[in-house]
């Protein structure tokens, strides 16, 4: 079928595309941040190790800031410098190193995929975005494109949150940027724009631009290397859409990329009119009672009892203080009783609700859950014998607690 005619949302002028690539790459060469995985990807002769390093960094960077990731990445690569080393690690070790980084299933999936590469693919990473996405569990379209372009030089685009923002602004795309139709268009655009000779650098440059210049709230348009190609900026400066020679004007009301007619351009927002998202769902509120059981250890200092969570679901396989989800709107007295009952069943010895000391509440926001931990403590004399059928548990000193695979929320609780 013939392709639809280009509109003002597309890059239809080859000379402009060339200029945009040139300007963006020149800026990247001057201003790029020094990051350990970039250094390795640029100098490592072993292609599998390059792919592995970029893969680890990309998985860590999903949902986590660069500044936080650097230290985790360095420790990870020191401990498991190759896919083969990671494949031999235990899940417990992976969780311990990942502790505090959040979204724990990422580490687990990474390790499962490394095992697959070693056992089923002869220890070699797939070399194209298509094969990476197909063969590696946990590797989606974005991660596959990033690994293939940065490690193997495949001319394939990437679309992440930063790229969405930059492209929507460059081309005044105001339809819901999380809708499949817009995302498909952005992938087509990223694949068409990517520089054929330096695809990895081009993709990183586009993401870097979104992370450091074309930021969500107050973009630094004056310093932007692609400002002359930016239609949102033009619209802000001249108060009307940029005139684009030889392209179709968007039809009023039926353009799938224009802002909805009910929410037209708001001049007080300037370029931040773009991108637009559907309203976010409110996180679910949850309350969980948690009890810090404490005893005097053999060296005189306190020790705490931690138990392991189930191997699937939220915070899978991590350790925590004995905890119990609570129904909403329970009275404090009732909360204390249900927690005492839970501990009693678990420890096989009487626990009086009045002995549980209320310490306070800790609030922790997971991506989709607004969690309130209601924290109690219970000092114990001597040991407790736990039902062997219940979850694994162990006593730890404070130092051991911090070295264990525990979530940031549990550290706040302690
Ligand atoms: Fe983003 Fe401004 Fe650059 Fe446009 S000119 S791409 S809005 S920073």
Short mmCIF file of C-alpha atoms and ligand atoms in Angstrom, two decimals:
data_model
loop_
_atom_site.label_atom_id
_atom_site.label_comp_id
_atom_site.label_asym_id
_atom_site.label_seq_id
_atom_site.Cartn_x
_atom_site.Cartn_y
_atom_site.Cartn_z
CA UNK A 1 0.00 0.00 0.00
CA UNK A 2 1.28 3.51 -0.73
CA UNK A 3 2.52 5.27 2.42
CA UNK A 4 0.37 8.10 3.73
CA UNK A 5 1.61 11.58 2.82
CA UNK A 6 3.99 13.12 5.38
CA UNK A 7 2.54 15.66 7.80
CA UNK A 8 4.15 18.29 9.98
CA UNK A 9 4.77 15.52 12.53
CA UNK A 10 7.21 13.67 10.30
CA UNK A 11 10.83 14.12 9.26
CA UNK A 12 10.32 14.38 5.53
CA UNK A 13 13.34 16.42 4.42
CA UNK A 14 16.51 14.27 4.05
CA UNK A 15 18.75 17.34 4.34
CA UNK A 16 17.14 18.26 7.64
CA UNK A 17 17.57 14.70 8.94
CA UNK A 18 21.26 14.81 8.03
CA UNK A 19 21.72 18.16 9.77
CA UNK A 20 19.91 16.93 12.86
CA UNK A 21 22.12 13.84 13.08
CA UNK A 22 25.25 15.91 12.61
CA UNK A 23 24.31 18.51 15.23
CA UNK A 24 23.22 15.95 17.78
CA UNK A 25 26.35 13.79 17.41
CA UNK A 26 28.68 16.81 17.56
CA UNK A 27 26.99 17.89 20.79
CA UNK A 28 27.25 14.35 22.19
CA UNK A 29 30.97 14.19 21.42
CA UNK A 30 31.46 17.45 23.31
CA UNK A 31 29.09 17.01 26.24
CA UNK A 32 28.42 13.33 26.92
CA UNK A 33 28.64 12.15 30.51
CA UNK A 34 31.44 9.82 31.43
CA UNK A 35 29.72 6.57 32.37
CA UNK A 36 31.45 3.26 33.10
CA UNK A 37 29.35 1.16 30.69
CA UNK A 38 30.07 3.64 27.88
CA UNK A 39 33.79 3.33 28.45
CA UNK A 40 33.54 -0.47 28.38
CA UNK A 41 31.31 -0.55 25.28
CA UNK A 42 33.79 1.70 23.44
CA UNK A 43 36.97 -0.20 24.29
CA UNK A 44 36.12 -3.85 25.00
CA UNK A 45 37.21 -6.10 22.08
CA UNK A 46 35.07 -9.07 23.17
CA UNK A 47 31.63 -8.55 21.59
CA UNK A 48 29.83 -10.80 24.10
CA UNK A 49 31.26 -8.88 27.03
CA UNK A 50 30.28 -5.55 25.38
CA UNK A 51 26.75 -6.79 24.94
CA UNK A 52 26.65 -8.10 28.50
CA UNK A 53 27.87 -4.78 29.99
CA UNK A 54 25.33 -2.71 28.06
CA UNK A 55 22.60 -5.18 28.96
CA UNK A 56 23.38 -4.96 32.70
CA UNK A 57 23.47 -1.16 32.58
CA UNK A 58 20.23 -0.90 30.61
CA UNK A 59 18.35 -3.21 32.98
CA UNK A 60 19.61 -1.26 35.99
CA UNK A 61 18.73 2.07 34.36
CA UNK A 62 15.10 1.06 33.85
CA UNK A 63 13.25 3.06 36.52
CA UNK A 64 16.47 4.12 38.28
CA UNK A 65 18.57 7.30 38.08
CA UNK A 66 22.03 7.19 36.47
CA UNK A 67 23.72 8.52 39.63
CA UNK A 68 22.34 5.60 41.68
CA UNK A 69 23.11 2.98 39.05
CA UNK A 70 26.85 3.72 38.69
CA UNK A 71 27.86 2.20 42.03
CA UNK A 72 25.60 -0.86 41.58
CA UNK A 73 26.89 -1.38 38.04
CA UNK A 74 30.54 -1.21 39.13
CA UNK A 75 30.01 -3.68 41.98
CA UNK A 76 28.04 -6.01 39.70
CA UNK A 77 30.70 -6.04 36.97
CA UNK A 78 33.42 -6.58 39.53
CA UNK A 79 31.60 -9.54 41.03
CA UNK A 80 30.33 -11.03 37.74
CA UNK A 81 32.51 -9.67 34.91
CA UNK A 82 31.11 -12.13 32.35
CA UNK A 83 27.86 -13.85 31.48
CA UNK A 84 29.44 -17.13 32.56
CA UNK A 85 30.21 -15.75 36.03
CA UNK A 86 26.67 -14.42 36.41
CA UNK A 87 25.18 -17.72 35.28
CA UNK A 88 26.92 -19.42 38.22
CA UNK A 89 25.72 -16.94 40.86
CA UNK A 90 22.91 -17.83 43.26
CA UNK A 91 19.69 -15.85 43.32
CA UNK A 92 20.48 -14.94 46.93
CA UNK A 93 23.73 -13.28 45.85
CA UNK A 94 21.94 -11.43 43.05
CA UNK A 95 19.27 -10.17 45.45
CA UNK A 96 21.93 -9.07 47.95
CA UNK A 97 23.74 -6.98 45.37
CA UNK A 98 20.47 -5.61 43.99
CA UNK A 99 19.17 -4.65 47.47
CA UNK A 100 18.11 -0.99 47.45
CA UNK A 101 17.85 -0.68 43.66
CA UNK A 102 14.13 -1.58 43.60
CA UNK A 103 12.09 -3.60 41.08
CA UNK A 104 13.84 -6.75 42.22
CA UNK A 105 12.54 -9.02 39.49
CA UNK A 106 14.96 -7.22 37.13
CA UNK A 107 18.00 -8.81 38.75
CA UNK A 108 16.40 -12.23 38.86
CA UNK A 109 15.38 -12.08 35.18
CA UNK A 110 18.84 -10.88 34.19
CA UNK A 111 20.43 -13.84 35.87
CA UNK A 112 17.92 -16.32 34.39
CA UNK A 113 18.63 -14.92 30.94
CA UNK A 114 22.41 -15.17 31.48
CA UNK A 115 21.93 -18.85 32.35
CA UNK A 116 19.99 -19.32 29.14
CA UNK A 117 22.74 -17.68 27.05
CA UNK A 118 25.32 -19.98 28.62
CA UNK A 119 23.32 -23.20 28.50
CA UNK A 120 21.37 -22.79 25.24
CA UNK A 121 23.23 -20.25 23.10
CA UNK A 122 26.78 -21.45 23.56
CA UNK A 123 27.64 -18.48 25.79
CA UNK A 124 27.17 -15.99 22.93
CA UNK A 125 24.81 -13.04 23.02
CA UNK A 126 22.40 -12.73 20.05
CA UNK A 127 23.69 -9.95 17.75
CA UNK A 128 20.52 -8.25 16.48
CA UNK A 129 17.68 -6.44 18.22
CA UNK A 130 15.16 -8.93 16.81
CA UNK A 131 17.08 -11.98 18.10
CA UNK A 132 17.83 -10.37 21.48
CA UNK A 133 14.16 -9.63 22.04
CA UNK A 134 13.08 -13.06 20.88
CA UNK A 135 15.64 -15.15 22.73
CA UNK A 136 16.34 -13.36 26.02
CA UNK A 137 13.69 -13.37 28.76
CA UNK A 138 13.14 -9.89 30.20
CA UNK A 139 14.64 -8.12 27.17
CA UNK A 140 11.99 -5.94 25.56
CA UNK A 141 12.08 -3.88 22.38
CA UNK A 142 13.90 -0.93 23.96
CA UNK A 143 16.63 -2.96 25.70
CA UNK A 144 17.16 -5.09 22.59
CA UNK A 145 17.59 -1.95 20.44
CA UNK A 146 19.99 -0.40 22.93
CA UNK A 147 22.20 -3.51 23.18
CA UNK A 148 22.22 -4.11 19.41
CA UNK A 149 23.00 -0.51 18.47
CA UNK A 150 25.49 0.30 21.24
CA UNK A 151 27.34 -3.03 21.38
CA UNK A 152 27.04 -4.34 17.82
CA UNK A 153 26.50 -1.23 15.69
CA UNK A 154 23.10 -2.30 14.33
CA UNK A 155 21.31 0.71 12.80
CA UNK A 156 18.17 0.36 14.87
CA UNK A 157 16.38 3.03 16.89
CA UNK A 158 15.32 3.09 20.53
CA UNK A 159 12.31 4.64 22.23
CA UNK A 160 12.38 5.25 25.97
CA UNK A 161 10.84 8.01 28.10
CA UNK A 162 13.55 10.51 27.15
CA UNK A 163 13.25 9.78 23.43
CA UNK A 164 9.46 10.06 23.59
CA UNK A 165 9.78 13.53 25.12
CA UNK A 166 12.35 14.78 22.62
CA UNK A 167 10.55 13.43 19.53
CA UNK A 168 7.14 14.67 20.68
CA UNK A 169 8.61 18.15 21.11
CA UNK A 170 10.61 18.11 17.90
CA UNK A 171 7.48 17.26 15.96
CA UNK A 172 4.63 18.72 18.09
CA UNK A 173 3.11 15.31 18.82
CA UNK A 174 0.37 16.01 21.33
CA UNK A 175 -1.75 12.87 21.19
CA UNK A 176 -1.50 10.54 24.21
CA UNK A 177 2.15 9.46 24.08
CA UNK A 178 1.50 6.18 25.84
CA UNK A 179 -1.10 5.05 23.29
CA UNK A 180 0.01 2.17 21.03
CA UNK A 181 -0.67 4.23 17.88
CA UNK A 182 1.67 7.05 18.96
CA UNK A 183 4.31 4.65 20.29
CA UNK A 184 4.33 2.83 16.92
CA UNK A 185 4.86 6.13 15.11
CA UNK A 186 7.69 7.05 17.46
CA UNK A 187 9.44 3.72 16.82
CA UNK A 188 9.15 4.29 13.07
CA UNK A 189 10.57 7.75 13.55
CA UNK A 190 13.46 6.55 15.75
CA UNK A 191 14.33 3.82 13.23
CA UNK A 192 14.29 6.31 10.35
CA UNK A 193 16.34 8.93 12.19
CA UNK A 194 19.11 6.77 13.65
CA UNK A 195 22.52 7.57 12.19
CA UNK A 196 23.65 4.70 9.97
CA UNK A 197 27.34 4.96 10.78
CA UNK A 198 27.12 5.69 14.53
CA UNK A 199 23.79 4.17 15.65
CA UNK A 200 24.82 3.49 19.25
CA UNK A 201 26.13 7.00 19.76
CA UNK A 202 23.10 8.53 18.07
CA UNK A 203 20.68 6.63 20.32
CA UNK A 204 22.64 7.52 23.42
CA UNK A 205 22.80 11.15 22.28
CA UNK A 206 19.03 11.33 21.85
CA UNK A 207 18.50 9.83 25.31
CA UNK A 208 21.18 12.05 26.82
CA UNK A 209 19.51 15.10 25.31
CA UNK A 210 16.24 14.12 26.99
CA UNK A 211 17.99 13.44 30.30
CA UNK A 212 20.06 16.63 30.49
CA UNK A 213 18.65 19.34 28.16
CA UNK A 214 15.15 18.50 26.97
CA UNK A 215 14.09 17.69 30.52
CA UNK A 216 10.43 17.36 31.54
CA UNK A 217 9.78 20.63 33.39
CA UNK A 218 12.21 23.38 32.38
CA UNK A 219 14.01 22.37 29.18
CA UNK A 220 17.13 24.34 28.28
CA UNK A 221 16.04 25.19 24.74
CA UNK A 222 18.66 27.94 24.40
CA UNK A 223 21.44 25.34 24.77
CA UNK A 224 19.78 22.66 22.68
CA UNK A 225 21.83 21.35 19.73
CA UNK A 226 18.70 20.57 17.70
CA UNK A 227 16.69 23.68 18.47
CA UNK A 228 16.54 24.71 14.83
CA UNK A 229 14.69 21.46 14.08
CA UNK A 230 12.24 21.79 16.95
CA UNK A 231 8.67 22.60 16.01
CA UNK A 232 7.48 22.96 19.60
CA UNK A 233 10.08 25.69 20.14
CA UNK A 234 9.10 27.35 16.89
CA UNK A 235 5.49 27.30 17.96
CA UNK A 236 6.41 28.81 21.30
CA UNK A 237 8.48 31.59 19.69
CA UNK A 238 6.10 32.48 16.88
CA UNK A 239 2.79 31.52 18.46
CA UNK A 240 1.66 29.31 15.59
CA UNK A 241 2.60 25.99 14.03
CA UNK A 242 5.77 26.12 11.95
CA UNK A 243 5.13 26.49 8.24
CA UNK A 244 6.35 23.29 6.61
CA UNK A 245 6.81 23.37 2.84
CA UNK A 246 5.55 20.47 0.76
CA UNK A 247 3.77 18.57 3.49
CA UNK A 248 0.13 18.03 4.13
CA UNK A 249 -1.46 20.07 6.86
CA UNK A 250 -3.04 18.00 9.60
CA UNK A 251 -6.76 17.68 9.13
CA UNK A 252 -8.66 19.46 11.88
CA UNK A 253 -9.70 17.01 14.59
CA UNK A 254 -8.75 13.77 12.86
CA UNK A 255 -4.95 13.81 13.03
CA UNK A 256 -3.82 10.87 15.22
CA UNK A 257 -0.73 12.80 16.38
CA UNK A 258 -2.15 16.27 17.10
CA UNK A 259 -3.32 17.25 20.60
CA UNK A 260 -6.99 16.44 21.13
CA UNK A 261 -9.29 19.30 20.07
CA UNK A 262 -10.53 19.50 23.67
CA UNK A 263 -6.99 20.24 24.96
CA UNK A 264 -5.40 22.60 22.44
CA UNK A 265 -2.00 24.30 22.73
CA UNK A 266 -1.63 26.15 26.06
CA UNK A 267 0.73 29.07 25.51
CA UNK A 268 1.63 29.27 29.23
CA UNK A 269 3.22 25.79 28.95
CA UNK A 270 5.38 26.50 25.90
CA UNK A 271 7.29 23.43 24.68
CA UNK A 272 6.12 21.45 27.70
CA UNK A 273 2.75 21.17 25.96
CA UNK A 274 4.44 18.03 24.62
CA UNK A 275 4.37 15.15 25.30
CA UNK A 276 0.95 14.44 26.75
CA UNK A 277 -0.04 11.39 28.68
CA UNK A 278 -3.31 9.92 29.82
CA UNK A 279 -3.92 10.62 33.52
CA UNK A 280 -1.93 8.25 35.75
CA UNK A 281 -3.78 5.70 37.83
CA UNK A 282 -3.63 6.44 41.54
CA UNK A 283 -1.43 3.94 43.43
CA UNK A 284 -3.28 1.38 45.53
CA UNK A 285 -3.15 2.04 49.30
CA UNK A 286 -2.01 -0.91 51.46
CA UNK A 287 -1.31 -1.31 55.18
CA UNK A 288 1.01 -3.99 56.49
CA UNK A 289 1.79 -4.77 60.12
CA UNK A 290 5.43 -5.65 60.64
CA UNK A 291 7.14 -6.78 63.80
CA UNK A 292 10.81 -6.39 64.68
CA UNK A 293 11.56 -9.41 66.90
CA UNK A 294 14.71 -8.71 68.83
CA UNK A 295 16.94 -10.79 71.11
CA UNK A 296 20.35 -10.35 72.68
CA UNK A 297 22.95 -12.05 70.48
CA UNK A 298 25.87 -14.14 71.71
CA UNK A 299 28.20 -11.12 71.39
CA UNK A 300 25.90 -8.98 73.51
CA UNK A 301 24.48 -6.85 70.69
CA UNK A 302 20.91 -7.07 69.43
CA UNK A 303 19.86 -9.54 66.76
CA UNK A 304 16.73 -9.41 64.61
CA UNK A 305 14.64 -12.13 63.06
CA UNK A 306 14.07 -11.91 59.32
CA UNK A 307 12.02 -14.19 57.08
CA UNK A 308 12.15 -14.77 53.37
CA UNK A 309 9.28 -13.70 51.11
CA UNK A 310 7.80 -16.13 48.56
CA UNK A 311 9.77 -16.64 45.34
CA UNK A 312 7.21 -14.83 43.17
CA UNK A 313 5.23 -11.60 43.41
CA UNK A 314 6.25 -8.25 44.88
CA UNK A 315 9.80 -8.25 46.37
CA UNK A 316 10.15 -11.96 45.49
CA UNK A 317 12.76 -13.84 47.54
CA UNK A 318 13.75 -10.81 49.61
CA UNK A 319 14.02 -10.91 53.40
CA UNK A 320 11.83 -8.89 55.75
CA UNK A 321 10.66 -8.63 59.34
CA UNK A 322 7.64 -10.88 59.93
CA UNK A 323 4.81 -9.00 58.25
CA UNK A 324 1.09 -9.30 57.70
CA UNK A 325 -1.09 -7.37 55.22
CA UNK A 326 -3.93 -5.63 57.07
CA UNK A 327 -7.46 -4.87 56.04
CA UNK A 328 -8.02 -1.11 55.60
CA UNK A 329 -9.68 0.81 58.46
CA UNK A 330 -8.83 -1.62 61.29
CA UNK A 331 -8.65 -0.03 64.74
CA UNK A 332 -5.14 0.01 66.24
CA UNK A 333 -6.17 -2.45 68.93
CA UNK A 334 -7.49 -4.88 66.33
CA UNK A 335 -4.31 -4.53 64.22
CA UNK A 336 -2.25 -5.45 67.25
CA UNK A 337 -4.42 -8.51 67.90
CA UNK A 338 -4.22 -9.88 64.37
CA UNK A 339 -0.46 -9.39 64.36
CA UNK A 340 -0.14 -11.18 67.71
CA UNK A 341 -2.26 -14.08 66.38
CA UNK A 342 -0.11 -14.29 63.28
CA UNK A 343 3.15 -14.34 65.28
CA UNK A 344 1.72 -16.88 67.71
CA UNK A 345 0.76 -19.30 64.92
CA UNK A 346 4.12 -18.84 63.32
CA UNK A 347 6.26 -19.18 66.45
CA UNK A 348 4.15 -21.85 68.15
CA UNK A 349 4.22 -20.01 71.49
CA UNK A 350 1.85 -17.52 73.10
CA UNK A 351 2.23 -13.89 72.05
CA UNK A 352 0.18 -11.35 73.99
CA UNK A 353 -1.06 -8.38 71.96
CA UNK A 354 -0.20 -6.04 74.85
CA UNK A 355 3.49 -7.05 74.63
CA UNK A 356 3.77 -5.69 71.09
CA UNK A 357 5.20 -2.22 71.31
CA UNK A 358 3.92 0.22 68.69
CA UNK A 359 6.88 2.11 67.23
CA UNK A 360 5.41 4.17 64.43
CA UNK A 361 4.52 4.06 60.75
CA UNK A 362 6.78 3.94 57.72
CA UNK A 363 5.45 4.96 54.34
CA UNK A 364 7.06 3.58 51.21
CA UNK A 365 5.90 4.19 47.66
CA UNK A 366 6.31 1.31 45.25
CA UNK A 367 5.47 2.07 41.61
CA UNK A 368 1.82 1.11 41.98
CA UNK A 369 1.37 0.73 45.74
CA UNK A 370 1.27 3.32 48.50
CA UNK A 371 2.41 1.09 51.35
CA UNK A 372 2.14 1.95 55.03
CA UNK A 373 4.10 -0.33 57.38
CA UNK A 374 2.72 -0.26 60.91
CA UNK A 375 5.80 -1.09 62.92
CA UNK A 376 5.84 -2.99 66.23
CA UNK A 377 8.70 -4.43 68.21
CA UNK A 378 8.83 -7.44 70.49
CA UNK A 379 11.89 -8.18 72.65
CA UNK A 380 12.37 -11.92 73.22
CA UNK A 381 14.21 -13.88 75.85
CA UNK A 382 15.99 -16.85 74.32
CA UNK A 383 15.33 -18.46 71.00
CA UNK A 384 12.09 -19.24 69.24
CA UNK A 385 11.38 -22.49 67.46
CA UNK A 386 9.71 -21.80 64.20
CA UNK A 387 7.40 -24.13 62.37
CA UNK A 388 9.70 -25.86 59.81
CA UNK A 389 6.88 -25.65 57.26
CA UNK A 390 6.94 -21.85 57.38
CA UNK A 391 9.18 -19.57 55.28
CA UNK A 392 12.97 -19.68 55.78
CA UNK A 393 14.10 -17.37 58.58
CA UNK A 394 17.30 -16.34 60.35
CA UNK A 395 18.65 -14.10 63.10
CA UNK A 396 20.92 -11.29 61.96
CA UNK A 397 22.93 -8.52 63.57
CA UNK A 398 22.33 -4.99 62.32
CA UNK A 399 25.38 -5.24 60.08
CA UNK A 400 24.25 -8.58 58.65
CA UNK A 401 20.78 -7.13 58.12
CA UNK A 402 22.18 -4.38 55.91
CA UNK A 403 24.27 -6.86 53.92
CA UNK A 404 21.25 -9.13 53.33
CA UNK A 405 18.82 -9.03 50.43
CA UNK A 406 16.38 -6.66 52.12
CA UNK A 407 14.33 -3.91 50.52
CA UNK A 408 14.79 -0.19 51.13
CA UNK A 409 11.41 -0.21 52.87
CA UNK A 410 12.66 -2.73 55.46
CA UNK A 411 15.77 -0.63 56.07
CA UNK A 412 13.46 2.29 56.81
CA UNK A 413 11.51 0.05 59.20
CA UNK A 414 14.68 -0.84 61.14
FE1 LIG B 1 13.62 20.07 23.66
FE2 LIG B 1 13.76 22.74 23.62
FE3 LIG B 1 15.50 21.23 22.25
FE4 LIG B 1 13.00 21.43 21.46
S1 LIG B 1 14.49 23.09 21.57
S2 LIG B 1 14.21 19.56 21.57
S3 LIG B 1 11.93 21.51 23.40
S4 LIG B 1 15.26 21.32 24.49
#
